Coordinates of C-alpha atoms in Angstrom, one line a residue:
X235 CA 0.2 3.5 8.9
X236 CA -3.5 3.6 9.8
X237 CA -4.5 7.3 10.0
X238 CA -7.7 8.7 11.7
X239 CA -8.7 11.6 9.6
X240 CA -11.3 14.4 10.1
X241 CA -13.8 14.5 7.2
X242 CA -16.6 17.0 7.3
X243 CA -18.2 18.8 10.2
X244 CA -20.7 16.3 11.5
X245 CA -19.5 16.1 15.1
X246 CA -17.1 13.5 16.6
X247 CA -19.2 10.5 15.9
X248 CA -19.7 10.9 12.2
X249 CA -16.6 12.9 11.0
X250 CA -13.7 10.5 11.4
X251 CA -12.6 8.0 8.8
X252 CA -9.7 5.3 8.9
X253 CA -7.4 5.4 6.1
X254 CA -4.4 3.1 5.3
X255 CA -1.4 5.2 4.2
X256 CA 1.7 3.3 3.1
X257 CA 4.9 4.7 4.6
X258 CA 6.5 5.2 1.3
X259 CA 3.7 7.5 0.1
X260 CA 4.8 10.9 -1.2
X261 CA 4.6 13.6 1.6
X262 CA 5.1 11.1 4.5
X263 CA 8.2 11.8 6.4
X264 CA 9.7 9.9 9.3
X265 CA 11.7 11.9 11.8
X266 CA 13.6 11.1 14.9
X267 CA 13.3 7.8 16.6
X268 CA 11.8 8.4 20.2
X269 CA 13.9 6.7 22.9
X270 CA 11.6 5.1 25.4
X271 CA 11.8 3.8 29.0
X272 CA 10.9 0.4 27.9
X273 CA 9.6 -1.7 24.9
X274 CA 13.0 -1.1 23.2
X275 CA 12.3 -3.8 20.5
X276 CA 9.3 -1.7 19.3
X277 CA 10.3 1.4 17.4
X278 CA 8.4 4.7 18.0
X279 CA 9.1 7.8 15.9
X280 CA 7.7 11.1 14.9
X281 CA 5.8 11.1 11.5
X282 CA 4.6 14.1 9.6
X283 CA 2.3 14.1 6.5
X284 CA 2.1 16.9 4.1
X285 CA -0.2 17.1 1.1
X286 CA -0.6 13.3 1.3
X287 CA -3.0 11.7 -1.1
X288 CA -4.0 8.0 -1.3
X289 CA -6.6 6.2 -3.6
X290 CA -10.2 5.7 -2.4
X291 CA -9.5 2.0 -2.1
X292 CA -7.3 2.8 1.0
X293 CA -10.4 3.8 3.0
X294 CA -11.0 1.3 5.8
X295 CA -14.7 0.5 6.1
X296 CA -17.1 3.3 5.4
X297 CA -16.4 7.0 5.3
X298 CA -17.4 8.7 8.6
X299 CA -17.4 5.5 10.5
X300 CA -13.9 5.6 11.9
X301 CA -15.0 6.6 15.4
X302 CA -17.5 3.6 15.6
X303 CA -14.8 1.3 14.2
X304 CA -12.4 2.4 16.9
X305 CA -15.0 2.0 19.7
X306 CA -16.0 -1.5 18.4
X307 CA -12.4 -2.7 18.8
X308 CA -11.9 -1.5 22.3
X309 CA -13.2 -4.6 24.0
X310 CA -10.8 -6.7 21.9
X311 CA -7.9 -4.5 22.8
X312 CA -8.6 -4.5 26.5
X313 CA -8.9 -8.3 26.6
X314 CA -5.7 -8.5 24.5
X315 CA -3.9 -6.2 27.0
X316 CA -4.8 -8.4 30.0
X317 CA -3.8 -11.6 28.1
X318 CA -0.4 -10.1 27.4
X319 CA 0.1 -8.9 31.0
X320 CA -0.6 -12.4 32.5
X321 CA 2.5 -14.2 31.1
X322 CA 4.7 -11.3 32.2
X323 CA 3.4 -11.6 35.8
X324 CA 3.7 -15.4 35.8
X325 CA 7.3 -15.0 34.7
X326 CA 8.2 -12.3 37.1
X327 CA 7.0 -14.4 40.0
X328 CA 8.7 -17.6 38.9
X329 CA 12.0 -15.9 38.0
X330 CA 11.9 -14.2 41.5
X331 CA 11.3 -17.6 43.1
X332 CA 14.2 -19.0 41.4
X333 CA 16.5 -16.1 42.2
X334 CA 15.5 -15.8 45.8
X335 CA 15.8 -19.6 46.5
X336 CA 19.5 -19.6 45.7
X337 CA 20.4 -16.1 46.9
X338 CA 21.8 -16.3 50.4
X339 CA 21.8 -13.6 53.1
X340 CA 22.2 -14.1 56.9
X341 CA 22.7 -17.7 56.6
X342 CA 19.6 -18.7 54.6
X343 CA 18.0 -18.0 51.2
X344 CA 16.0 -14.8 50.6
X345 CA 12.9 -17.0 49.8
X346 CA 13.1 -18.5 53.3
X347 CA 12.1 -15.2 54.8
X348 CA 8.4 -15.4 55.7
X349 CA 7.8 -11.9 54.3
X350 CA 9.2 -12.9 50.9
X351 CA 7.3 -16.3 50.4
X352 CA 4.1 -14.8 51.9
X353 CA 4.3 -11.7 49.5
X354 CA 4.8 -14.0 46.5
X355 CA 1.8 -16.1 47.5
X356 CA -0.3 -12.9 47.8
X357 CA 0.8 -11.9 44.3
X358 CA 0.1 -15.3 42.7
X359 CA -3.4 -15.2 44.2
X360 CA -4.0 -11.8 42.6
X361 CA -2.8 -13.0 39.4
X362 CA -5.2 -16.0 39.4
X363 CA -8.1 -13.7 40.2
X364 CA -7.2 -11.7 37.2
X365 CA -7.0 -14.8 35.0
X366 CA -10.5 -15.7 36.1
X367 CA -11.9 -12.4 35.2
X368 CA -10.1 -12.7 31.8
X369 CA -11.6 -16.1 31.2
X370 CA -15.1 -14.7 32.0
X371 CA -14.7 -11.7 29.7
X372 CA -13.5 -13.9 26.9
X373 CA -16.5 -16.3 27.3
X374 CA -19.0 -13.5 27.3
X375 CA -17.4 -11.6 24.4
X376 CA -17.3 -14.9 22.3
X377 CA -21.0 -15.2 23.1
X378 CA -21.7 -11.8 21.6
X379 CA -22.4 -10.0 24.9
X380 CA -21.4 -6.3 25.5
X381 CA -18.7 -6.5 28.0
X382 CA -17.5 -2.9 27.9
X383 CA -17.6 -2.4 31.7
X384 CA -16.1 -5.7 32.5
X385 CA -13.4 -5.4 29.8
X386 CA -12.6 -1.9 31.1
X387 CA -12.3 -3.2 34.6
X388 CA -10.1 -5.9 33.3
X389 CA -7.8 -3.4 31.6
X390 CA -7.6 -1.3 34.7
X391 CA -6.8 -4.1 37.0
X392 CA -4.2 -5.6 34.6
X393 CA -2.2 -2.4 34.4
X394 CA -2.3 -1.9 38.1
X395 CA -1.5 -5.4 39.1
X396 CA 1.3 -5.8 36.7
X397 CA 3.0 -2.8 38.3
X398 CA 2.5 -4.2 41.7
X399 CA 3.9 -7.6 40.8
X400 CA 7.0 -6.3 38.9
X401 CA 7.8 -3.7 41.5
X402 CA 7.5 -6.2 44.4
X403 CA 9.5 -8.9 42.6
X404 CA 12.2 -6.4 41.6
X405 CA 12.6 -5.3 45.3
X406 CA 13.5 -9.0 46.2
X407 CA 16.4 -9.0 43.7
X408 CA 18.0 -6.2 45.5
X409 CA 20.6 -4.1 43.7
X410 CA 20.9 -6.9 41.0
X411 CA 17.3 -6.2 40.0
X412 CA 18.2 -2.6 39.2
X413 CA 20.6 -3.7 36.5
X414 CA 19.8 -4.4 32.7
X415 CA 21.4 -7.8 33.1
X416 CA 18.4 -9.5 34.6
X417 CA 14.9 -10.2 33.2
X418 CA 13.1 -8.6 36.2
X419 CA 14.2 -5.1 35.3
X420 CA 13.0 -5.5 31.6
X421 CA 9.6 -6.7 32.9
X422 CA 9.4 -3.8 35.2
X423 CA 10.2 -1.3 32.4
X424 CA 8.2 -2.8 29.6
X425 CA 5.0 -3.6 31.6
X426 CA 4.8 0.0 32.9
X427 CA 3.1 0.8 29.6
X428 CA 0.0 -1.1 30.6
X429 CA -1.5 1.6 32.6
X430 CA -0.9 4.2 29.8
X431 CA -1.2 2.5 26.5
X432 CA -4.6 1.5 25.1
X433 CA -6.3 4.0 27.5
X434 CA -4.7 5.3 30.7
X435 CA -6.1 4.0 34.1
X436 CA -7.8 7.3 34.5
X437 CA -9.9 6.8 31.3
X438 CA -10.7 3.4 32.4
X439 CA -12.0 4.7 35.7
X440 CA -14.0 7.4 33.9
X441 CA -15.7 4.8 31.7
X442 CA -16.5 2.5 34.8
X443 CA -18.0 5.6 36.6
X444 CA -20.3 6.2 33.7
X445 CA -21.5 2.6 33.7
X446 CA -22.1 2.8 37.4
X447 CA -24.0 6.0 37.1
X448 CA -21.7 7.9 39.5
X449 CA -19.9 10.2 37.0
X450 CA -21.1 13.8 37.4
X451 CA -21.8 14.1 33.6
X452 CA -24.0 10.9 33.7
X453 CA -26.1 12.4 36.5
X454 CA -26.8 15.8 35.0

């Protein structure tokens, strides 16, 4: 496990260090496994540490630089989140097209209803716009540019769009979409984490507002 520790009393920016703590270290206890709404293949559990000691070589980077290390990886994390959301959205749309094209109601396929195929076209358009923003962010990041505001917008848009896509697609599956037997319900459950993990939507909005100069704290 990678643990963020408090070392000293120098304020947030200079008092945190990152330390690698093997799970079999004396004093580390794993308690109950937490049952989650989605991401069932990824275990989450409560962990406690009591009087845990590790050698100095387990320090990641420099002492007191943990906060800066975490801040520096945020751009990568937000890009990665968007890159992971796109395949899920692509699959949700394609699986929904396949299902609605063969599912019949009132003498025609569900897909033949104008609202359904128009809505799927709208969703695909939004996905392609997000893909373009991702490509732009990657190019700028590789070039060494600071893309903090753009990567934050990317993360915000990814979380919100994947919720919109999976929710809209699930609706077209009807009652079948509410069962665990089909992929759309899993995509709906698993991708809901996008707007929470790696920084909630509200955190992303706060960062964007600061860069825009419209957050009250940035104007005082």
